[in-house]
XYZ file of N, CA and C in Angstrom:
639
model
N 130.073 182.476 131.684
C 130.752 181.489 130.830
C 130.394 180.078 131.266
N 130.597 179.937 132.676
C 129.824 178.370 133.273
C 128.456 178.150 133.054
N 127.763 179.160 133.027
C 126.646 178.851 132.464
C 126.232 178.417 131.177
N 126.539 179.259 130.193
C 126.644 178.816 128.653
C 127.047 177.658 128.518
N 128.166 177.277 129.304
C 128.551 175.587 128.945
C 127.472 174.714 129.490
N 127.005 175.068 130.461
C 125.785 174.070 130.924
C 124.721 174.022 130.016
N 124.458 175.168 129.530
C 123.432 174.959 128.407
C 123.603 174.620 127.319
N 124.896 174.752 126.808
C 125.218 174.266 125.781
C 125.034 173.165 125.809
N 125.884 171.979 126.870
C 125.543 171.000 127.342
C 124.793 170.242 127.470
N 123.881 170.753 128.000
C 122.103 170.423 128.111
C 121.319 170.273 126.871
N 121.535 171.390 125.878
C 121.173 171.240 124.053
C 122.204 169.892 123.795
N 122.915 169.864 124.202
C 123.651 168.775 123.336
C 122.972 167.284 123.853
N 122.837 167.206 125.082
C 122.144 166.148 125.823
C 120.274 165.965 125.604
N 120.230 167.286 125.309
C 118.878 166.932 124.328
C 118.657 165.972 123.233
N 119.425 166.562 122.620
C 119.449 166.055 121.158
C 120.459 164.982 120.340
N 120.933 164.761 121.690
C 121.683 163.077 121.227
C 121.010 162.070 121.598
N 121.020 161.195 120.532
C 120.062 159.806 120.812
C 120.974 158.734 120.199
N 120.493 157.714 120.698
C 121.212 156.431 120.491
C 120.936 155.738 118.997
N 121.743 154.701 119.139
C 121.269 153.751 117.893
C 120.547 153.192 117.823
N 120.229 152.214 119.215
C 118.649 152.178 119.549
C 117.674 152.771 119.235
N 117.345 154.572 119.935
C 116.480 155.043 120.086
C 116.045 154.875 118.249
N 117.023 155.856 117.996
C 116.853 156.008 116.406
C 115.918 155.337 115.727
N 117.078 153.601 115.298
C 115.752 153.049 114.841
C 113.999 152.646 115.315
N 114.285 152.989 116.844
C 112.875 152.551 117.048
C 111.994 153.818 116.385
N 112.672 154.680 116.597
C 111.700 156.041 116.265
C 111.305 155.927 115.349
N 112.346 156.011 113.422
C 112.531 155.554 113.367
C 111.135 155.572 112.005
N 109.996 156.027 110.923
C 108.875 155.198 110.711
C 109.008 154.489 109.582
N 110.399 154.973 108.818
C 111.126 154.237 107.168
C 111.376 153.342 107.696
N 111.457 152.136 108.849
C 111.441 150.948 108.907
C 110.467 149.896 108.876
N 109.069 150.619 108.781
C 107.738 149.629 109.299
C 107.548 149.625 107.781
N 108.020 149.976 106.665
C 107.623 149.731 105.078
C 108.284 148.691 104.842
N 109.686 148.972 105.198
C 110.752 147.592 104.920
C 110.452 146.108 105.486
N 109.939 146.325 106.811
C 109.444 145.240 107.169
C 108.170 144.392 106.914
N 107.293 145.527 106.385
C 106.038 144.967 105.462
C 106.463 144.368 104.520
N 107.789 145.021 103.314
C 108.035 144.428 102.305
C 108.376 143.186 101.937
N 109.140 142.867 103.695
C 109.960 141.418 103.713
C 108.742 140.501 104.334
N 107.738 141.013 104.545
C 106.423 139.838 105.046
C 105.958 139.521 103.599
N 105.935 140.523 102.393
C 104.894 140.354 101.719
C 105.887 139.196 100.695
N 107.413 139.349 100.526
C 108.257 138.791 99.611
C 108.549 137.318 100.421
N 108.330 137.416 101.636
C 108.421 135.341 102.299
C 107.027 135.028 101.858
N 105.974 135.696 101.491
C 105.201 135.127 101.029
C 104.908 134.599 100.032
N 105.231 135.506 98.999
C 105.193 135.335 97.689
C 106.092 134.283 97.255
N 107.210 134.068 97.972
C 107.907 132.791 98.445
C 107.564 131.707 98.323
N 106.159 131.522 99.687
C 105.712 130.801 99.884
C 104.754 129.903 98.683
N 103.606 131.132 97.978
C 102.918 130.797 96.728
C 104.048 129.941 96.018
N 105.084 130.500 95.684
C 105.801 130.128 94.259
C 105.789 128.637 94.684
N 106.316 128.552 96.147
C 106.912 126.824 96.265
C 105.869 126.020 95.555
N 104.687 126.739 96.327
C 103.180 125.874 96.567
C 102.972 125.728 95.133
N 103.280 126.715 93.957
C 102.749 126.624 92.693
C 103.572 125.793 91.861
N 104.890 125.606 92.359
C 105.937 124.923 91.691
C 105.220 123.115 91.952
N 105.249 123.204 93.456
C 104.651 121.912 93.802
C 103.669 121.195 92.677
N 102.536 122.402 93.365
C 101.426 121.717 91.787
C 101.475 121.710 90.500
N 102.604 121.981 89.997
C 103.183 122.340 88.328
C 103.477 120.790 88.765
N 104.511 120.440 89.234
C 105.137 119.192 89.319
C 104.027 117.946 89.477
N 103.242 118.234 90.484
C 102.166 116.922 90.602
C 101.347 117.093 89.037
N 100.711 117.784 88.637
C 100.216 118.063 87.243
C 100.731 117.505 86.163
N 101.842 117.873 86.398
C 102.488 117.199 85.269
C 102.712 115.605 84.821
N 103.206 115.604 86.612
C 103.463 113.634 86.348
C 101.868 113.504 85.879
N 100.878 113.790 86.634
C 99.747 113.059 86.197
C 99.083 112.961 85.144
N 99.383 114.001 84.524
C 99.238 114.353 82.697
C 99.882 113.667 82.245
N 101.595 113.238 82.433
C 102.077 112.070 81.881
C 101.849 110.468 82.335
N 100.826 110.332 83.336
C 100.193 108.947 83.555
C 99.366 108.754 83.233
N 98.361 109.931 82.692
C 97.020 109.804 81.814
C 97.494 109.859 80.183
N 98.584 110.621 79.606
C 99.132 110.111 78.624
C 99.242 108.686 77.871
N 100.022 108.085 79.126
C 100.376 106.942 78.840
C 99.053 105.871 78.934
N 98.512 105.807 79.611
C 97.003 105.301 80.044
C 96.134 105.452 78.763
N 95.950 106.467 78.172
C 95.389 107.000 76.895
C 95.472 106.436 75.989
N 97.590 106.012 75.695
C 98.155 105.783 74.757
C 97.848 104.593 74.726
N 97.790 103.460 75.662
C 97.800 102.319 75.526
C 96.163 101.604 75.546
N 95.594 102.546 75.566
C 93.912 102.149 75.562
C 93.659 102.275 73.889
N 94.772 103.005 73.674
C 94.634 103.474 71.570
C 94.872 102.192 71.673
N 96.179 101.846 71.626
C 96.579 100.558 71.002
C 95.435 99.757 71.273
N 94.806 99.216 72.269
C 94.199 98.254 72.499
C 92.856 98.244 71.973
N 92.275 99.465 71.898
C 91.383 99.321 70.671
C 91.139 98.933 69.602
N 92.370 99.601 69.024
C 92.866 99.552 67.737
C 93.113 98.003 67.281
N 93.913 97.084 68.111
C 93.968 95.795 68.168
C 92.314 95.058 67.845
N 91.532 96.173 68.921
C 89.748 95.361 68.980
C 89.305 95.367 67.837
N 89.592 96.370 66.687
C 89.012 97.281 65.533
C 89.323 96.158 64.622
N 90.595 95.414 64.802
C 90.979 94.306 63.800
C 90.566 93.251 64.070
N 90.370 92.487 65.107
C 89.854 91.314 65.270
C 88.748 91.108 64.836
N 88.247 89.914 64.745
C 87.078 89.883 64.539
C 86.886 88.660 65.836
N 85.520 89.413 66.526
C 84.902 89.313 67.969
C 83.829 88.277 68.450
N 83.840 86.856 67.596
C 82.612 86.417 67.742
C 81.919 86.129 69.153
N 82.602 86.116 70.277
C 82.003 85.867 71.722
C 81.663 86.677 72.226
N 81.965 88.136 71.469
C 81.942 89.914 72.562
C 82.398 89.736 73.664
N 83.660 89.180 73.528
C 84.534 89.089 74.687
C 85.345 90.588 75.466
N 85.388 91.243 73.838
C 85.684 92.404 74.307
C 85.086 93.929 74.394
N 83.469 93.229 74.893
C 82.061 93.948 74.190
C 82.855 95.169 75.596
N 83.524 95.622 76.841
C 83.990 96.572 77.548
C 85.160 97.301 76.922
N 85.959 96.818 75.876
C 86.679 97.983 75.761
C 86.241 98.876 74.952
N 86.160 100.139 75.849
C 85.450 101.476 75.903
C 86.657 102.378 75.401
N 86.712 103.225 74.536
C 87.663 103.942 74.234
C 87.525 105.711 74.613
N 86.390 105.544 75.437
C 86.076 106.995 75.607
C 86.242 107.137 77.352
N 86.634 105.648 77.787
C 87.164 105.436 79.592
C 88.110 106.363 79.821
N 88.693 106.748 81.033
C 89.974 107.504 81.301
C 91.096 106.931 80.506
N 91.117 105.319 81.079
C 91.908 104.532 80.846
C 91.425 103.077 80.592
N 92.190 101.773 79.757
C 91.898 100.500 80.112
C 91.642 99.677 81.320
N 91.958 100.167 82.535
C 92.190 99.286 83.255
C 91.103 98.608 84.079
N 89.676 99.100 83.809
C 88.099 98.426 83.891
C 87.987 97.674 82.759
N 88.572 97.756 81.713
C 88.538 96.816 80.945
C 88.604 95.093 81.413
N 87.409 94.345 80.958
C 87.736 92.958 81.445
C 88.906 92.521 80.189
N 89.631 91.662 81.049
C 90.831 90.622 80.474
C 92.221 91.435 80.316
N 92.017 92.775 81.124
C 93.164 93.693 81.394
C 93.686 94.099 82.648
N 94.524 93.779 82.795
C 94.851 93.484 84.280
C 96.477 95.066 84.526
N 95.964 95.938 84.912
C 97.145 96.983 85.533
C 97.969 97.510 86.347
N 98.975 97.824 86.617
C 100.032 98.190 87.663
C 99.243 99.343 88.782
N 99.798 99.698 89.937
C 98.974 100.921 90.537
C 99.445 102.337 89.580
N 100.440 102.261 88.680
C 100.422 103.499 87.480
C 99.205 103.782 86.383
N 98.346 102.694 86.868
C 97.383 102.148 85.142
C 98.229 102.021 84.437
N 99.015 101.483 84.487
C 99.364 100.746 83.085
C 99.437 99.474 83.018
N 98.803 99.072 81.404
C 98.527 97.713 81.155
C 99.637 96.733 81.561
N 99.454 95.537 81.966
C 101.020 94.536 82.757
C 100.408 93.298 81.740
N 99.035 93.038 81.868
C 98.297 92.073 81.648
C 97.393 91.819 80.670
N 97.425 91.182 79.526
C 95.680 90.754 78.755
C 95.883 89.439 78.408
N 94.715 89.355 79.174
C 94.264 87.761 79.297
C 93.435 87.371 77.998
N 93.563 86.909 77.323
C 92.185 86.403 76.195
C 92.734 84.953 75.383
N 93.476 84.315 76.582
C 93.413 82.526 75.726
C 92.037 82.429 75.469
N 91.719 81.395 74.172
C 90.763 80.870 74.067
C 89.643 81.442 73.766
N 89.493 82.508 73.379
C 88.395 83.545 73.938
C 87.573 83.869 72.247
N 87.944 83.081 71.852
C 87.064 82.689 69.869
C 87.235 84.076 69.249
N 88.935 84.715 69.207
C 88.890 85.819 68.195
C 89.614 85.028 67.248
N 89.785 86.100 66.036
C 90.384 85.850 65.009
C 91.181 87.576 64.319
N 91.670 87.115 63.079
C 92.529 88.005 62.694
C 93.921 88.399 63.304
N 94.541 89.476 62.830
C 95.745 89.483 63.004
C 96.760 90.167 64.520
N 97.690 90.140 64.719
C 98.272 90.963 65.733
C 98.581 92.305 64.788
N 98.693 93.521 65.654
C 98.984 94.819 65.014
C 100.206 95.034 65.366
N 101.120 95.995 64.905
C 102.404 96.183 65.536
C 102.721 97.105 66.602
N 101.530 97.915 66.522
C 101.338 98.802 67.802
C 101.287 98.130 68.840
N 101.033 96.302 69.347
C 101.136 96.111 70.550
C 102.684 96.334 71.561
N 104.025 96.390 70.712
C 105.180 96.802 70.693
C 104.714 98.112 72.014
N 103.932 98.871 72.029
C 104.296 99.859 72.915
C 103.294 99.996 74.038
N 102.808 99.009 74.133
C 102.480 98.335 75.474
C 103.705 98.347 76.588
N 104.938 99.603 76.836
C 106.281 99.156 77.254
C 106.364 98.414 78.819
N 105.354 98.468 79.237
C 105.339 97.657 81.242
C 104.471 95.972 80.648
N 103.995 95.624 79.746
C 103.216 94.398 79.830
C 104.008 93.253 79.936
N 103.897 92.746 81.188
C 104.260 90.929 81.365
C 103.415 89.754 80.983
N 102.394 90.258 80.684
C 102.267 89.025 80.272
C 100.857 89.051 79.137
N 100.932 88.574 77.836
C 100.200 88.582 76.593
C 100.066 87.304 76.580
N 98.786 86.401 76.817
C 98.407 85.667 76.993
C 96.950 85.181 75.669
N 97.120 85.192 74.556
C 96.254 85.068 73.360
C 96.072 83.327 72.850
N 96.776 81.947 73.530
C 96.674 80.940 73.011
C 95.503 80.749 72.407
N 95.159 79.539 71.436
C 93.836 78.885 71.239
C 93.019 79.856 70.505
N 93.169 80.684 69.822
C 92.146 81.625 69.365
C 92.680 81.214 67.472
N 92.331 82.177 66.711
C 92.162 81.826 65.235
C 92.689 82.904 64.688
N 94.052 83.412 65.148
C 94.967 84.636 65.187
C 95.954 83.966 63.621
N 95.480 85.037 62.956
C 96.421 84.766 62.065
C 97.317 85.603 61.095
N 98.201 85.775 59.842
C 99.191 86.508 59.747
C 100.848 86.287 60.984
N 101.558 87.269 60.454
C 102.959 86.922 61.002
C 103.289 87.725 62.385
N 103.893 87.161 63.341
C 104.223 87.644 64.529
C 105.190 89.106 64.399
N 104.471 90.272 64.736
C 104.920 91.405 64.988
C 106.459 91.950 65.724
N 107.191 91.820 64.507
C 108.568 92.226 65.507
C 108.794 92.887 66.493
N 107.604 94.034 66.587
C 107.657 94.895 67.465
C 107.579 94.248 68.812
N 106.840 93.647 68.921
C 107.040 92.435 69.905
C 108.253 92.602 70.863
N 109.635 92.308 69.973
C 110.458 92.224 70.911
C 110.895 94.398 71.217
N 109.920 94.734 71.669
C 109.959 96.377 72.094
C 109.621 95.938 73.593
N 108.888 95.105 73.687
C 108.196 94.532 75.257
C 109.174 94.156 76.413
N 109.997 95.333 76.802
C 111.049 94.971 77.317
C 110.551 94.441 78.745
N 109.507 94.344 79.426
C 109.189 93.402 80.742
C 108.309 92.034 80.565
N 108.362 91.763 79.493
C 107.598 90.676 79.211
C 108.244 89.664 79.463
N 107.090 89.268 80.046
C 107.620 87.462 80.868
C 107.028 86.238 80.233
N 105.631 86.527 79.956
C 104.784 85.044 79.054
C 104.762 85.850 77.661
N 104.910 84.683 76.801
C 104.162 85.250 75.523
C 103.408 83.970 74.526
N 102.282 83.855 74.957
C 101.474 82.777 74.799
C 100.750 82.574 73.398
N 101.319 82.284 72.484
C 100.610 82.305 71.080
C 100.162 80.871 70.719
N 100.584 79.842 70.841
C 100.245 78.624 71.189
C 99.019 78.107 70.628
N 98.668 77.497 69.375
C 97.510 76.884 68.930
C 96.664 78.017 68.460
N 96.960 78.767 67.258
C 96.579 79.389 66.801
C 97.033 79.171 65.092
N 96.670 80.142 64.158
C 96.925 79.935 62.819
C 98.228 81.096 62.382
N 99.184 81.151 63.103
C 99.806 82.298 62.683
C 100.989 81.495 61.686
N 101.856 82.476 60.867
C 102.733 82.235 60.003
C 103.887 82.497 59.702
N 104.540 82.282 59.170
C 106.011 83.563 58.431
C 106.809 83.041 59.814
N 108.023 83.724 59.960
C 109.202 83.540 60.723
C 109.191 84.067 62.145
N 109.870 83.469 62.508
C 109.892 83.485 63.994
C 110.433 84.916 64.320
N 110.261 86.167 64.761
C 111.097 87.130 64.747
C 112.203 87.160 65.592
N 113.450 87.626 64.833
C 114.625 87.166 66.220
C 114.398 88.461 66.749
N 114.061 89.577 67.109
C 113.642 90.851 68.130
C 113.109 90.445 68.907
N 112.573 89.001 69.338
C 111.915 88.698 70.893
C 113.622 87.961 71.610
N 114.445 88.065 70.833
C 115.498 88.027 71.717
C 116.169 89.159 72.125
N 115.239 90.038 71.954
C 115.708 91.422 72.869
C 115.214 91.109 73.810
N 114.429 90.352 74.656
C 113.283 90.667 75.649
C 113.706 89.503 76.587
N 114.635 90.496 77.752
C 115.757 89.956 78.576
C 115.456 89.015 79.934
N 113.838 89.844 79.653
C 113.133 89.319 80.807
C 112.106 87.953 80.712
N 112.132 87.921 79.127
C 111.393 86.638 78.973
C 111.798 85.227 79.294
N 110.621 84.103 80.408
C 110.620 83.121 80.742
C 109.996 81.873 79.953
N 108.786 82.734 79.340
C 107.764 81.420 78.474
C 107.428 81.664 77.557
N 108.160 81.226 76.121
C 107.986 81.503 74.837
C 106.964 80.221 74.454
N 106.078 80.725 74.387
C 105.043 79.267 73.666
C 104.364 79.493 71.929
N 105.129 78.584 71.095
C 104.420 78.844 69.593
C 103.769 78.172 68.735
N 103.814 76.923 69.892
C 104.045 75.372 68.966
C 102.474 75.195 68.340
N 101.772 74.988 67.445
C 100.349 74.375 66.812
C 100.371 75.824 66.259
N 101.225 76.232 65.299
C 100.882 77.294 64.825
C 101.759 76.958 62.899
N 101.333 77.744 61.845
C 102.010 77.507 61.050
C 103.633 78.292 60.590
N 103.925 78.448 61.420
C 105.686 79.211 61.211
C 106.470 78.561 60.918
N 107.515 79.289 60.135
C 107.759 78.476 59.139
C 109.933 79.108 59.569
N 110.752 78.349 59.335
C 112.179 78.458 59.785
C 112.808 78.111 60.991
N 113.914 78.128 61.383
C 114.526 77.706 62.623
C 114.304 78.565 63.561
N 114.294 78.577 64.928
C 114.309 79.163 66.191
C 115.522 80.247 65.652
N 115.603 81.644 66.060
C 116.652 82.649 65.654
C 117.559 82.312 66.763
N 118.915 82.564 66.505
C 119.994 82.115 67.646
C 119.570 83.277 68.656
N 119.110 84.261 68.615
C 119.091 85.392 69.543
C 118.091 84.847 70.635
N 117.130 83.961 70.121
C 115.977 83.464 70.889
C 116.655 82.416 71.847
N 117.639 81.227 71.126
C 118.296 80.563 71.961
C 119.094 80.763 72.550
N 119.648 82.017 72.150
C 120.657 82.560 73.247
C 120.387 83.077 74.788
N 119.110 82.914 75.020
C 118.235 83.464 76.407
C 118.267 81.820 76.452
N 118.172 80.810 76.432
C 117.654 79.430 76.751
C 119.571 79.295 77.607
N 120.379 79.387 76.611
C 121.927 79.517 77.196
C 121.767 80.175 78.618
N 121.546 81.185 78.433
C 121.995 82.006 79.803
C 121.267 81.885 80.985
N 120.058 81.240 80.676
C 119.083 80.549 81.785
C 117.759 81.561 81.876
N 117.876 82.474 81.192
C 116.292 83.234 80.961
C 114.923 82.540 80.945
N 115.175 82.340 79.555
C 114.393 81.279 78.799
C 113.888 80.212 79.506
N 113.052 79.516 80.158
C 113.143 78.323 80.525
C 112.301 77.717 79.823
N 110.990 77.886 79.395
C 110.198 77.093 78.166
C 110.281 77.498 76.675
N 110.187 76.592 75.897
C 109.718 76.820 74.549
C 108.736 76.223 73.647
C-alpha cells in the first residue's frame, strides 16, 4: 500500500507542470506573437501612409491655388494690349507665376505682388483679379487702362496699395473697396471717374486705415 502511494505520487509529480513551464512549452504562442509583430506593423505603414495622404494633399492644394492664380493672370495678359512685351514671361504652361517678371510671391507661391506702373499697357481690368485672395499690393499707375474699376476688387481682403493713378479709367468709384480692412493707399486721381468717394471708402479714412487718397 506504501508503495502504490509513492508511485502514485511520483506519476503525479511527473506530470504536474507549472504556469510557467506550460506557456513556455507551449508552440500556440509563437503564431500569436508573430501576429502582434505583423499588426504593429501594419500600424506602422498606415501612420506613414496617412502622413503622405496629408502632405499630398496640402501640396495639391498649393499647386491649386498657384494654378488658379496664374489663370487669372493670364487671362488679364489675353486682354491687354502689350505694346512694350512687358509681359513677353507670363508663361501659362509654368508650375506657377511666381518666375514671372513684375510678380512678386509669398514662400506659399502665392501672388502678394504685380508691379507694372508705367509699363505702356492698355485695355481693361478683368474681374477675375478679385481672387488674387493674399495680394498686397496692385501697383498698375500711368498705363492707358481703361473701362470701370472691378468691384471685385474689394474681394482683396490683404490689400494694402491699390495704385490706379493716371490712367483712363471711368464709371464709379466702387464702394466694395471699403471692404478691404487692410487698405492704406487708395490712389485714383488723373483718371476719368465720375461721383463722390462712397462713405464705405471714407469710413476707413475715420478709423485711421486709410491714410492716403
Amino acid at each position: 500500500m506504501l508503495e502504490t502511494c509513492i508511485i502514485t505520487q511520483e506519476k503525479l509529480q511527473i506530470h504536474s507542470v507549472t504556469p510557467s513551464d506550460r506557456y513556455k512549452s507551449s508552440p500556440s504562442n509563437f503564431p500569436l506573437l508573430h501576429i502582434g509583430f505583423q499588426v504593429a506593423a501594419m500600424a506602422v505603414q498606415f501612420a506613414a501612409s496617412a502622413t503622405f495622404l496629408t502632405s499630398l494633399l496640402a501640396l495639391a492644394t498649393t499647386l491649386a491655388t498657384c494654378n488658379t492664380e496664374g489663370d487669372i493672370l493670364y487671362k488679364q495678359r489675353q486682354v491687354w494690349r502689350d505694346a512694350n512685351n512687358v509681359l513677353e514671361s507670363w508663361d501659362p504652361t509654368l508650375v506657377n507665376p511666381c518666375t514671372w517678371l513684375h510678380i512678386t510671391c509669398n514662400n506659399d507661391n502665392s501672388v502678394i505682388r504685380v508691379d507694372l506702373g508705367n509699363a505702356g499697357l492698355s485695355g481693361s481690368l478683368i474681374p477675375d483679379l478679385g481672387g488674387l485672395k493674399n495680394l498686397r499690393f496692385l501697383m498698375l499707375f500711368e498705363n492707358n487702362l481703361t473701362g470701370s474699376i472691378p468691384s471685385s476688387l474689394g474681394n482683396l481682403k490683404s490689400l494694402m496699395n491699390l495704385e490706379l493713378q493716371k490712367n483712363a479709367l471711368s464709371g464709379a468709384i466702387p464702394a466694395s473697396l471699403g471692404n478691404i480692412k487692410t487698405l492704406q493707399f487708395l490712389r485714383l486721381n488723373g483718371n476719368m471717374l465720375t461721383g463722390k468717394l462712397p462713405q464705405e471708402i471714407l469710413s476707413l479714412v475715420a478709423v485711421g486705415n486709410l491714410s492716403e487718397l
